[in-house]
């Protein structure tokens, strides 16, 4: 290639990160240091292509691009050929290979991978939120949450919070215990943001006894007594009535089923959720 300064023009109808990574990986095979990468993101007009190529024609340049819109791609390839500028299409060969196997056309829509990345990071953020504001650890999360779950111990608050977090929803959960006043923040948010969780006392005593067994404790503990469970359920029912929030019984439902009911309740109230898609 000689000692001339190499300029790699990275052109993309999105941010151009994919093309730049490919360009850098390729140039690393040539043991040269005298090069630079110039990235041109969000190119969506022919005039922009002409202007970039007009600059590139005067340099020791190669073009690496990811453009999925056929018309714009065609202009770039044809104009680069006229100007005798080497041009590498990163995306199209892979698109064609996949189309031939899948038997469906590509969407030809710029920036889809970035949108997927954004959804992924929103999901991670929602999961971190659910962990941070689990079990009433920090009442400040109540006002920041999309959904607040409340109920007594072992009513699936944590697994429901995590399941809904995977739908990109920020969920806080607040335990209701007769000896502890609920946080004031619970009364300062709209009731339509809150879901009360209740369960069958017989089912709950069974769950709590299993929990005690797992912890190596005796079943006689007050935590798993019927009297204590009925007291907690009555207390929670009173709080939920005061809040005026919807209440669902989770005793005979899988987490997925309860989450589906919660999402339907919120949709009926006019909330619009991405549902993780």
PDB file of C-alpha atoms in Angstrom:
ATOM      1  CA  UNK A   1       0.000   0.000   0.000  1.00  0.00           C
ATOM      2  CA  UNK A   2       2.985   2.262   0.357  1.00  0.00           C
ATOM      3  CA  UNK A   3       3.592   5.003   2.892  1.00  0.00           C
ATOM      4  CA  UNK A   4       0.731   7.327   1.892  1.00  0.00           C
ATOM      5  CA  UNK A   5      -1.590   8.415   4.690  1.00  0.00           C
ATOM      6  CA  UNK A   6      -4.714   6.251   4.497  1.00  0.00           C
ATOM      7  CA  UNK A   7      -8.097   7.796   5.199  1.00  0.00           C
ATOM      8  CA  UNK A   8     -10.978   5.410   5.874  1.00  0.00           C
ATOM      9  CA  UNK A   9     -14.327   7.018   5.214  1.00  0.00           C
ATOM     10  CA  UNK A  10     -17.022   5.307   7.275  1.00  0.00           C
ATOM     11  CA  UNK A  11     -20.462   6.185   5.902  1.00  0.00           C
ATOM     12  CA  UNK A  12     -23.693   5.023   7.519  1.00  0.00           C
ATOM     13  CA  UNK A  13     -27.404   5.778   7.573  1.00  0.00           C
ATOM     14  CA  UNK A  14     -27.242   5.047  11.322  1.00  0.00           C
ATOM     15  CA  UNK A  15     -24.419   5.794  13.778  1.00  0.00           C
ATOM     16  CA  UNK A  16     -21.760   3.904  11.775  1.00  0.00           C
ATOM     17  CA  UNK A  17     -20.346   1.920  14.681  1.00  0.00           C
ATOM     18  CA  UNK A  18     -20.582  -1.423  12.880  1.00  0.00           C
ATOM     19  CA  UNK A  19     -18.762  -0.180   9.771  1.00  0.00           C
ATOM     20  CA  UNK A  20     -16.063   1.495  11.866  1.00  0.00           C
ATOM     21  CA  UNK A  21     -15.389  -1.674  13.848  1.00  0.00           C
ATOM     22  CA  UNK A  22     -15.116  -3.685  10.636  1.00  0.00           C
ATOM     23  CA  UNK A  23     -12.776  -1.063   9.124  1.00  0.00           C
ATOM     24  CA  UNK A  24     -10.498  -1.061  12.171  1.00  0.00           C
ATOM     25  CA  UNK A  25     -10.447  -4.855  12.355  1.00  0.00           C
ATOM     26  CA  UNK A  26      -9.463  -4.966   8.666  1.00  0.00           C
ATOM     27  CA  UNK A  27      -6.756  -2.310   8.794  1.00  0.00           C
ATOM     28  CA  UNK A  28      -5.163  -4.140  11.745  1.00  0.00           C
ATOM     29  CA  UNK A  29      -4.224  -6.887   9.269  1.00  0.00           C
ATOM     30  CA  UNK A  30      -1.846  -4.551   7.414  1.00  0.00           C
ATOM     31  CA  UNK A  31       0.567  -3.500  10.161  1.00  0.00           C
ATOM     32  CA  UNK A  32       0.237   0.229   9.413  1.00  0.00           C
ATOM     33  CA  UNK A  33      -0.117   3.150  11.787  1.00  0.00           C
ATOM     34  CA  UNK A  34      -0.451   6.041   9.340  1.00  0.00           C
ATOM     35  CA  UNK A  35      -4.228   6.046   8.942  1.00  0.00           C
ATOM     36  CA  UNK A  36      -7.330   7.773  10.252  1.00  0.00           C
ATOM     37  CA  UNK A  37     -11.016   6.945  10.352  1.00  0.00           C
ATOM     38  CA  UNK A  38     -13.587   9.595   9.537  1.00  0.00           C
ATOM     39  CA  UNK A  39     -17.094   8.623  10.437  1.00  0.00           C
ATOM     40  CA  UNK A  40     -20.137  10.160   8.694  1.00  0.00           C
ATOM     41  CA  UNK A  41     -23.292   9.011  10.550  1.00  0.00           C
ATOM     42  CA  UNK A  42     -26.976   9.468   9.688  1.00  0.00           C
ATOM     43  CA  UNK A  43     -26.424   9.943   5.957  1.00  0.00           C
ATOM     44  CA  UNK A  44     -29.844   9.831   4.309  1.00  0.00           C
ATOM     45  CA  UNK A  45     -29.656  12.146   1.286  1.00  0.00           C
ATOM     46  CA  UNK A  46     -27.866  11.845  -2.075  1.00  0.00           C
ATOM     47  CA  UNK A  47     -26.384  15.319  -1.727  1.00  0.00           C
ATOM     48  CA  UNK A  48     -24.611  14.248   1.453  1.00  0.00           C
ATOM     49  CA  UNK A  49     -23.079  11.311  -0.411  1.00  0.00           C
ATOM     50  CA  UNK A  50     -21.849  13.570  -3.232  1.00  0.00           C
ATOM     51  CA  UNK A  51     -20.248  15.975  -0.755  1.00  0.00           C
ATOM     52  CA  UNK A  52     -18.410  13.210   1.128  1.00  0.00           C
ATOM     53  CA  UNK A  53     -17.116  11.613  -2.071  1.00  0.00           C
ATOM     54  CA  UNK A  54     -16.015  14.979  -3.415  1.00  0.00           C
ATOM     55  CA  UNK A  55     -13.765  15.241  -0.353  1.00  0.00           C
ATOM     56  CA  UNK A  56     -12.592  11.620  -0.532  1.00  0.00           C
ATOM     57  CA  UNK A  57     -11.525  11.789  -4.205  1.00  0.00           C
ATOM     58  CA  UNK A  58      -8.572  14.017  -3.294  1.00  0.00           C
ATOM     59  CA  UNK A  59      -7.168  11.662  -0.671  1.00  0.00           C
ATOM     60  CA  UNK A  60      -5.647   8.218  -0.356  1.00  0.00           C
ATOM     61  CA  UNK A  61      -9.043   6.923   0.703  1.00  0.00           C
ATOM     62  CA  UNK A  62     -11.182   3.836   1.007  1.00  0.00           C
ATOM     63  CA  UNK A  63     -14.892   3.847   1.813  1.00  0.00           C
ATOM     64  CA  UNK A  64     -16.522   1.400   4.223  1.00  0.00           C
ATOM     65  CA  UNK A  65     -20.268   1.745   4.549  1.00  0.00           C
ATOM     66  CA  UNK A  66     -23.460   0.374   6.048  1.00  0.00           C
ATOM     67  CA  UNK A  67     -26.422   1.767   4.135  1.00  0.00           C
ATOM     68  CA  UNK A  68     -29.547  -0.356   3.930  1.00  0.00           C
ATOM     69  CA  UNK A  69     -31.731   1.910   1.752  1.00  0.00           C
ATOM     70  CA  UNK A  70     -31.179   0.512  -1.787  1.00  0.00           C
ATOM     71  CA  UNK A  71     -31.464   3.805  -3.680  1.00  0.00           C
ATOM     72  CA  UNK A  72     -28.895   5.588  -1.521  1.00  0.00           C
ATOM     73  CA  UNK A  73     -26.593   2.563  -1.569  1.00  0.00           C
ATOM     74  CA  UNK A  74     -26.731   2.463  -5.373  1.00  0.00           C
ATOM     75  CA  UNK A  75     -25.792   6.151  -5.642  1.00  0.00           C
ATOM     76  CA  UNK A  76     -22.825   5.676  -3.312  1.00  0.00           C
ATOM     77  CA  UNK A  77     -21.487   2.618  -5.145  1.00  0.00           C
ATOM     78  CA  UNK A  78     -21.899   4.147  -8.625  1.00  0.00           C
ATOM     79  CA  UNK A  79     -20.400   7.517  -7.712  1.00  0.00           C
ATOM     80  CA  UNK A  80     -17.442   5.902  -5.913  1.00  0.00           C
ATOM     81  CA  UNK A  81     -16.792   3.771  -9.014  1.00  0.00           C
ATOM     82  CA  UNK A  82     -16.805   6.856 -11.270  1.00  0.00           C
ATOM     83  CA  UNK A  83     -14.310   8.565  -8.947  1.00  0.00           C
ATOM     84  CA  UNK A  84     -12.217   5.385  -8.689  1.00  0.00           C
ATOM     85  CA  UNK A  85     -12.530   5.235  -4.886  1.00  0.00           C
ATOM     86  CA  UNK A  86     -12.424   1.684  -3.427  1.00  0.00           C
ATOM     87  CA  UNK A  87     -15.724   0.992  -1.707  1.00  0.00           C
ATOM     88  CA  UNK A  88     -16.696  -1.821   0.709  1.00  0.00           C
ATOM     89  CA  UNK A  89     -20.323  -2.628   1.470  1.00  0.00           C
ATOM     90  CA  UNK A  90     -20.371  -4.247   4.924  1.00  0.00           C
ATOM     91  CA  UNK A  91     -24.079  -5.048   5.249  1.00  0.00           C
ATOM     92  CA  UNK A  92     -25.516  -6.090   1.866  1.00  0.00           C
ATOM     93  CA  UNK A  93     -23.734  -9.450   1.351  1.00  0.00           C
ATOM     94  CA  UNK A  94     -24.899 -10.613   4.780  1.00  0.00           C
ATOM     95  CA  UNK A  95     -28.431  -9.312   4.142  1.00  0.00           C
ATOM     96  CA  UNK A  96     -28.626 -11.225   0.853  1.00  0.00           C
ATOM     97  CA  UNK A  97     -27.308 -14.405   2.450  1.00  0.00           C
ATOM     98  CA  UNK A  98     -29.934 -14.234   5.203  1.00  0.00           C
ATOM     99  CA  UNK A  99     -32.729 -13.365   2.768  1.00  0.00           C
ATOM    100  CA  UNK A 100     -31.901 -16.436   0.701  1.00  0.00           C
ATOM    101  CA  UNK A 101     -32.181 -18.686   3.760  1.00  0.00           C
ATOM    102  CA  UNK A 102     -35.121 -17.013   5.508  1.00  0.00           C
ATOM    103  CA  UNK A 103     -37.083 -16.436   2.273  1.00  0.00           C
ATOM    104  CA  UNK A 104     -38.232 -13.039   3.512  1.00  0.00           C
ATOM    105  CA  UNK A 105     -36.982  -9.570   2.565  1.00  0.00           C
ATOM    106  CA  UNK A 106     -34.939  -7.420   4.950  1.00  0.00           C
ATOM    107  CA  UNK A 107     -36.701  -4.408   6.489  1.00  0.00           C
ATOM    108  CA  UNK A 108     -34.190  -1.978   4.940  1.00  0.00           C
ATOM    109  CA  UNK A 109     -34.721   0.351   7.879  1.00  0.00           C
ATOM    110  CA  UNK A 110     -31.694   2.243   9.261  1.00  0.00           C
ATOM    111  CA  UNK A 111     -30.722   2.148  12.930  1.00  0.00           C
ATOM    112  CA  UNK A 112     -32.565  -1.019  14.010  1.00  0.00           C
ATOM    113  CA  UNK A 113     -29.610  -2.397  15.974  1.00  0.00           C
ATOM    114  CA  UNK A 114     -29.389   0.875  17.892  1.00  0.00           C
ATOM    115  CA  UNK A 115     -33.080   0.597  18.755  1.00  0.00           C
ATOM    116  CA  UNK A 116     -32.481  -2.955  19.993  1.00  0.00           C
ATOM    117  CA  UNK A 117     -29.559  -1.738  22.098  1.00  0.00           C
ATOM    118  CA  UNK A 118     -31.726   1.014  23.597  1.00  0.00           C
ATOM    119  CA  UNK A 119     -34.397  -1.521  24.536  1.00  0.00           C
ATOM    120  CA  UNK A 120     -31.737  -3.761  26.074  1.00  0.00           C
ATOM    121  CA  UNK A 121     -30.378  -0.943  28.257  1.00  0.00           C
ATOM    122  CA  UNK A 122     -33.917   0.060  29.302  1.00  0.00           C
ATOM    123  CA  UNK A 123     -34.457  -3.528  30.413  1.00  0.00           C
ATOM    124  CA  UNK A 124     -31.191  -3.570  32.394  1.00  0.00           C
ATOM    125  CA  UNK A 125     -32.176  -0.277  34.016  1.00  0.00           C
ATOM    126  CA  UNK A 126     -35.600  -1.689  34.959  1.00  0.00           C
ATOM    127  CA  UNK A 127     -34.033  -4.817  36.481  1.00  0.00           C
ATOM    128  CA  UNK A 128     -31.580  -2.723  38.509  1.00  0.00           C
ATOM    129  CA  UNK A 129     -34.517  -0.585  39.673  1.00  0.00           C
ATOM    130  CA  UNK A 130     -36.468  -3.669  40.806  1.00  0.00           C
ATOM    131  CA  UNK A 131     -33.471  -4.906  42.822  1.00  0.00           C
ATOM    132  CA  UNK A 132     -32.797  -1.493  44.380  1.00  0.00           C
ATOM    133  CA  UNK A 133     -36.401  -0.897  45.438  1.00  0.00           C
ATOM    134  CA  UNK A 134     -37.294  -4.476  46.368  1.00  0.00           C
ATOM    135  CA  UNK A 135     -39.124  -5.170  49.636  1.00  0.00           C
ATOM    136  CA  UNK A 136     -39.444  -1.519  50.635  1.00  0.00           C
ATOM    137  CA  UNK A 137     -35.656  -0.979  50.898  1.00  0.00           C
ATOM    138  CA  UNK A 138     -35.969   2.643  49.820  1.00  0.00           C
ATOM    139  CA  UNK A 139     -39.347   4.391  49.750  1.00  0.00           C
ATOM    140  CA  UNK A 140     -38.041   6.988  47.277  1.00  0.00           C
ATOM    141  CA  UNK A 141     -38.480   4.408  44.534  1.00  0.00           C
ATOM    142  CA  UNK A 142     -42.262   4.479  44.975  1.00  0.00           C
ATOM    143  CA  UNK A 143     -42.634   7.820  43.191  1.00  0.00           C
ATOM    144  CA  UNK A 144     -40.199   6.862  40.406  1.00  0.00           C
ATOM    145  CA  UNK A 145     -41.822   3.502  39.647  1.00  0.00           C
ATOM    146  CA  UNK A 146     -44.146   2.679  36.754  1.00  0.00           C
ATOM    147  CA  UNK A 147     -45.883   0.131  38.983  1.00  0.00           C
ATOM    148  CA  UNK A 148     -45.901  -0.352  42.762  1.00  0.00           C
ATOM    149  CA  UNK A 149     -46.791  -3.771  44.161  1.00  0.00           C
ATOM    150  CA  UNK A 150     -47.864  -4.092  47.755  1.00  0.00           C
ATOM    151  CA  UNK A 151     -48.898  -7.015  49.938  1.00  0.00           C
ATOM    152  CA  UNK A 152     -47.871  -9.166  52.880  1.00  0.00           C
ATOM    153  CA  UNK A 153     -44.861 -11.493  52.885  1.00  0.00           C
ATOM    154  CA  UNK A 154     -44.850 -14.363  50.340  1.00  0.00           C
ATOM    155  CA  UNK A 155     -47.381 -12.879  47.916  1.00  0.00           C
ATOM    156  CA  UNK A 156     -44.930 -13.016  44.967  1.00  0.00           C
ATOM    157  CA  UNK A 157     -43.945  -9.336  45.137  1.00  0.00           C
ATOM    158  CA  UNK A 158     -40.279  -9.900  44.268  1.00  0.00           C
ATOM    159  CA  UNK A 159     -40.714 -12.457  41.440  1.00  0.00           C
ATOM    160  CA  UNK A 160     -43.465 -10.296  39.931  1.00  0.00           C
ATOM    161  CA  UNK A 161     -41.241  -7.228  40.146  1.00  0.00           C
ATOM    162  CA  UNK A 162     -38.440  -9.042  38.311  1.00  0.00           C
ATOM    163  CA  UNK A 163     -40.788 -10.497  35.701  1.00  0.00           C
ATOM    164  CA  UNK A 164     -42.261  -7.066  34.949  1.00  0.00           C
ATOM    165  CA  UNK A 165     -38.760  -5.559  34.872  1.00  0.00           C
ATOM    166  CA  UNK A 166     -38.034  -7.859  31.918  1.00  0.00           C
ATOM    167  CA  UNK A 167     -40.933  -6.076  30.215  1.00  0.00           C
ATOM    168  CA  UNK A 168     -38.946  -2.826  30.659  1.00  0.00           C
ATOM    169  CA  UNK A 169     -41.133  -1.654  33.557  1.00  0.00           C
ATOM    170  CA  UNK A 170     -39.736  -0.019  36.680  1.00  0.00           C
ATOM    171  CA  UNK A 171     -41.387  -1.777  39.607  1.00  0.00           C
ATOM    172  CA  UNK A 172     -41.083  -1.064  43.332  1.00  0.00           C
ATOM    173  CA  UNK A 173     -42.644  -3.341  45.917  1.00  0.00           C
ATOM    174  CA  UNK A 174     -43.737  -2.514  49.440  1.00  0.00           C
ATOM    175  CA  UNK A 175     -44.329  -5.143  52.144  1.00  0.00           C
ATOM    176  CA  UNK A 176     -47.306  -4.674  54.459  1.00  0.00           C
ATOM    177  CA  UNK A 177     -46.613  -5.612  58.070  1.00  0.00           C
ATOM    178  CA  UNK A 178     -49.102  -4.792  60.881  1.00  0.00           C
ATOM    179  CA  UNK A 179     -46.347  -3.508  63.186  1.00  0.00           C
ATOM    180  CA  UNK A 180     -44.940  -1.093  60.569  1.00  0.00           C
ATOM    181  CA  UNK A 181     -46.759   1.873  59.053  1.00  0.00           C
ATOM    182  CA  UNK A 182     -46.694   1.897  55.238  1.00  0.00           C
ATOM    183  CA  UNK A 183     -44.409   4.595  53.793  1.00  0.00           C
ATOM    184  CA  UNK A 184     -46.195   7.929  53.278  1.00  0.00           C
ATOM    185  CA  UNK A 185     -45.085   7.859  49.622  1.00  0.00           C
ATOM    186  CA  UNK A 186     -47.584   5.050  49.044  1.00  0.00           C
ATOM    187  CA  UNK A 187     -50.405   7.520  49.723  1.00  0.00           C
ATOM    188  CA  UNK A 188     -48.821  10.268  47.624  1.00  0.00           C
ATOM    189  CA  UNK A 189     -48.986   8.485  44.256  1.00  0.00           C
ATOM    190  CA  UNK A 190     -52.101   7.821  42.127  1.00  0.00           C
ATOM    191  CA  UNK A 191     -53.899   4.620  43.234  1.00  0.00           C
ATOM    192  CA  UNK A 192     -53.911   3.481  39.585  1.00  0.00           C
ATOM    193  CA  UNK A 193     -50.109   3.004  39.840  1.00  0.00           C
ATOM    194  CA  UNK A 194     -50.543   0.524  42.720  1.00  0.00           C
ATOM    195  CA  UNK A 195     -51.473  -3.158  42.599  1.00  0.00           C
ATOM    196  CA  UNK A 196     -52.413  -4.914  45.846  1.00  0.00           C
ATOM    197  CA  UNK A 197     -51.504  -8.592  46.118  1.00  0.00           C
ATOM    198  CA  UNK A 198     -53.419 -10.999  48.301  1.00  0.00           C
ATOM    199  CA  UNK A 199     -53.599 -14.773  48.641  1.00  0.00           C
ATOM    200  CA  UNK A 200     -55.501 -17.687  50.168  1.00  0.00           C
ATOM    201  CA  UNK A 201     -54.524 -18.178  53.850  1.00  0.00           C
ATOM    202  CA  UNK A 202     -54.227 -21.982  53.472  1.00  0.00           C
ATOM    203  CA  UNK A 203     -51.895 -21.545  50.508  1.00  0.00           C
ATOM    204  CA  UNK A 204     -49.909 -18.939  52.401  1.00  0.00           C
ATOM    205  CA  UNK A 205     -49.432 -21.078  55.507  1.00  0.00           C
ATOM    206  CA  UNK A 206     -48.119 -23.872  53.281  1.00  0.00           C
ATOM    207  CA  UNK A 207     -45.651 -21.509  51.546  1.00  0.00           C
ATOM    208  CA  UNK A 208     -44.459 -20.011  54.824  1.00  0.00           C
ATOM    209  CA  UNK A 209     -43.969 -23.415  56.435  1.00  0.00           C
ATOM    210  CA  UNK A 210     -41.829 -24.454  53.463  1.00  0.00           C
ATOM    211  CA  UNK A 211     -39.881 -21.240  53.871  1.00  0.00           C
ATOM    212  CA  UNK A 212     -39.264 -21.969  57.559  1.00  0.00           C
ATOM    213  CA  UNK A 213     -38.190 -25.511  56.728  1.00  0.00           C
ATOM    214  CA  UNK A 214     -35.692 -24.163  54.190  1.00  0.00           C
ATOM    215  CA  UNK A 215     -34.311 -21.868  56.879  1.00  0.00           C
ATOM    216  CA  UNK A 216     -34.082 -24.749  59.396  1.00  0.00           C
ATOM    217  CA  UNK A 217     -36.722 -23.236  61.691  1.00  0.00           C
ATOM    218  CA  UNK A 218     -39.700 -24.876  63.378  1.00  0.00           C
ATOM    219  CA  UNK A 219     -43.235 -24.607  61.954  1.00  0.00           C
ATOM    220  CA  UNK A 220     -44.556 -23.283  65.264  1.00  0.00           C
ATOM    221  CA  UNK A 221     -43.001 -19.885  64.516  1.00  0.00           C
ATOM    222  CA  UNK A 222     -45.573 -17.076  64.626  1.00  0.00           C
ATOM    223  CA  UNK A 223     -44.686 -16.230  60.971  1.00  0.00           C
ATOM    224  CA  UNK A 224     -46.437 -19.395  59.774  1.00  0.00           C
ATOM    225  CA  UNK A 225     -49.359 -19.494  62.217  1.00  0.00           C
ATOM    226  CA  UNK A 226     -52.908 -19.190  60.887  1.00  0.00           C
ATOM    227  CA  UNK A 227     -53.769 -16.507  63.440  1.00  0.00           C
ATOM    228  CA  UNK A 228     -50.821 -14.378  62.335  1.00  0.00           C
ATOM    229  CA  UNK A 229     -51.574 -14.870  58.630  1.00  0.00           C
ATOM    230  CA  UNK A 230     -55.249 -13.881  59.037  1.00  0.00           C
ATOM    231  CA  UNK A 231     -54.181 -10.822  61.031  1.00  0.00           C
ATOM    232  CA  UNK A 232     -51.754  -9.795  58.254  1.00  0.00           C
ATOM    233  CA  UNK A 233     -54.314 -10.380  55.491  1.00  0.00           C
ATOM    234  CA  UNK A 234     -56.953  -8.306  57.317  1.00  0.00           C
ATOM    235  CA  UNK A 235     -54.426  -5.533  57.886  1.00  0.00           C
ATOM    236  CA  UNK A 236     -53.344  -5.560  54.220  1.00  0.00           C
ATOM    237  CA  UNK A 237     -56.965  -5.558  53.014  1.00  0.00           C
ATOM    238  CA  UNK A 238     -57.638  -2.449  55.105  1.00  0.00           C
ATOM    239  CA  UNK A 239     -54.604  -0.642  53.677  1.00  0.00           C
ATOM    240  CA  UNK A 240     -55.544  -1.560  50.093  1.00  0.00           C
ATOM    241  CA  UNK A 241     -59.102  -0.295  50.597  1.00  0.00           C
ATOM    242  CA  UNK A 242     -57.702   2.932  51.969  1.00  0.00           C
ATOM    243  CA  UNK A 243     -55.406   3.251  48.945  1.00  0.00           C
ATOM    244  CA  UNK A 244     -58.266   2.439  46.550  1.00  0.00           C
ATOM    245  CA  UNK A 245     -56.001   0.304  44.366  1.00  0.00           C
ATOM    246  CA  UNK A 246     -56.839  -2.806  42.291  1.00  0.00           C
ATOM    247  CA  UNK A 247     -56.228  -6.094  44.137  1.00  0.00           C
ATOM    248  CA  UNK A 248     -55.426  -9.483  42.635  1.00  0.00           C
ATOM    249  CA  UNK A 249     -55.341 -12.880  44.313  1.00  0.00           C
ATOM    250  CA  UNK A 250     -52.073 -14.655  43.449  1.00  0.00           C
ATOM    251  CA  UNK A 251     -52.745 -17.873  45.385  1.00  0.00           C
ATOM    252  CA  UNK A 252     -53.512 -20.114  42.405  1.00  0.00           C
ATOM    253  CA  UNK A 253     -51.630 -18.213  39.718  1.00  0.00           C
ATOM    254  CA  UNK A 254     -48.187 -18.601  38.194  1.00  0.00           C
ATOM    255  CA  UNK A 255     -46.034 -15.468  38.139  1.00  0.00           C
ATOM    256  CA  UNK A 256     -46.572 -15.123  34.375  1.00  0.00           C
ATOM    257  CA  UNK A 257     -50.346 -15.231  34.825  1.00  0.00           C
ATOM    258  CA  UNK A 258     -50.363 -12.646  37.613  1.00  0.00           C
ATOM    259  CA  UNK A 259     -48.054 -10.390  35.570  1.00  0.00           C
ATOM    260  CA  UNK A 260     -50.392 -10.706  32.581  1.00  0.00           C
ATOM    261  CA  UNK A 261     -53.352  -9.600  34.721  1.00  0.00           C
ATOM    262  CA  UNK A 262     -51.356  -6.640  36.062  1.00  0.00           C
ATOM    263  CA  UNK A 263     -50.401  -5.540  32.546  1.00  0.00           C
ATOM    264  CA  UNK A 264     -54.018  -5.835  31.398  1.00  0.00           C
ATOM    265  CA  UNK A 265     -55.216  -3.722  34.342  1.00  0.00           C
ATOM    266  CA  UNK A 266     -52.708  -1.011  33.473  1.00  0.00           C
ATOM    267  CA  UNK A 267     -53.546  -1.140  29.761  1.00  0.00           C
ATOM    268  CA  UNK A 268     -57.233  -0.757  30.586  1.00  0.00           C
ATOM    269  CA  UNK A 269     -56.303   2.395  32.515  1.00  0.00           C
ATOM    270  CA  UNK A 270     -54.708   3.824  29.398  1.00  0.00           C
ATOM    271  CA  UNK A 271     -51.053   3.059  30.148  1.00  0.00           C
ATOM    272  CA  UNK A 272     -48.905   2.193  27.146  1.00  0.00           C
ATOM    273  CA  UNK A 273     -46.069  -0.219  27.764  1.00  0.00           C
ATOM    274  CA  UNK A 274     -43.448  -1.587  25.369  1.00  0.00           C
ATOM    275  CA  UNK A 275     -44.024  -5.078  26.858  1.00  0.00           C
ATOM    276  CA  UNK A 276     -40.379  -5.853  26.216  1.00  0.00           C
ATOM    277  CA  UNK A 277     -40.746  -6.011  22.443  1.00  0.00           C
TER     278      UNK A 277
END
